[in-house]
Tab-separated table of C-alpha atoms in Angstrom:
chain	number	residue	atom	x	y	z
N	1	MET	CA	0.000	0.000	0.000
N	2	SER	CA	1.335	3.381	-0.988
N	3	LEU	CA	1.612	6.194	1.517
N	4	THR	CA	1.583	8.786	-1.261
N	5	PRO	CA	-1.384	11.175	-0.994
N	6	PRO	CA	-3.732	10.994	-4.009
N	7	ALA	CA	-2.947	14.584	-5.047
N	8	THR	CA	0.777	13.827	-5.116
N	9	ALA	CA	0.206	10.624	-7.058
N	10	THR	CA	-1.855	12.524	-9.622
N	11	ALA	CA	0.739	15.285	-9.863
N	12	THR	CA	3.499	12.703	-10.301
N	13	ARG	CA	1.657	11.238	-13.270
N	14	SER	CA	0.895	14.674	-14.661
N	15	PRO	CA	3.607	17.331	-14.233
N	16	LEU	CA	1.394	19.758	-16.152
N	17	LEU	CA	-1.384	19.254	-13.628
N	18	LEU	CA	1.057	19.922	-10.799
N	19	TYR	CA	2.231	23.085	-12.552
N	20	LEU	CA	-1.327	24.274	-13.091
N	21	THR	CA	-2.325	23.531	-9.513
N	22	VAL	CA	0.701	25.222	-7.959
N	23	GLY	CA	0.614	28.040	-10.501
N	24	GLY	CA	-3.077	28.543	-9.852
N	25	PHE	CA	-2.477	28.695	-6.118
N	26	MET	CA	0.327	31.208	-6.601
N	27	LEU	CA	-1.856	33.347	-8.838
N	28	GLU	CA	-4.673	33.245	-6.293
N	29	GLN	CA	-2.295	34.331	-3.537
N	30	PHE	CA	-0.215	36.948	-5.309
N	31	THR	CA	-2.054	38.572	-8.210
N	32	LEU	CA	-3.293	42.075	-7.646
N	33	PRO	CA	-6.986	42.291	-6.769
N	34	GLY	CA	-9.132	42.612	-9.878
N	35	VAL	CA	-6.603	41.054	-12.265
N	36	LEU	CA	-8.403	37.715	-12.209
N	37	PRO	CA	-12.103	37.281	-11.425
N	38	ASP	CA	-12.635	35.805	-7.960
N	39	GLY	CA	-13.037	32.056	-8.118
N	40	LEU	CA	-11.869	31.789	-11.742
N	41	LEU	CA	-9.212	29.191	-10.990
N	42	GLU	CA	-11.563	27.193	-8.776
N	43	LYS	CA	-13.822	26.867	-11.827
N	44	VAL	CA	-11.100	26.140	-14.383
N	45	ILE	CA	-8.805	23.713	-12.540
N	46	PRO	CA	-11.494	21.081	-11.779
N	47	ARG	CA	-12.392	21.093	-15.496
N	48	ILE	CA	-8.748	20.500	-16.413
N	49	VAL	CA	-8.497	17.748	-13.804
N	50	GLY	CA	-11.711	16.164	-15.065
N	51	ALA	CA	-10.547	16.313	-18.681
N	52	GLY	CA	-7.157	14.839	-17.770
N	53	SER	CA	-8.511	11.788	-15.950
């Protein structure tokens, strides 16, 4: 049985997904207010994850 968390396992299989997830988090944290609509990444990332699986 693997001790790897599911998110890490997914990211290991998909470096692009890891990049998008981390990049999305960074954008959420550090972009100036108003640059991106609130919640945009929360809407987009699950679609990318769903399409990738």
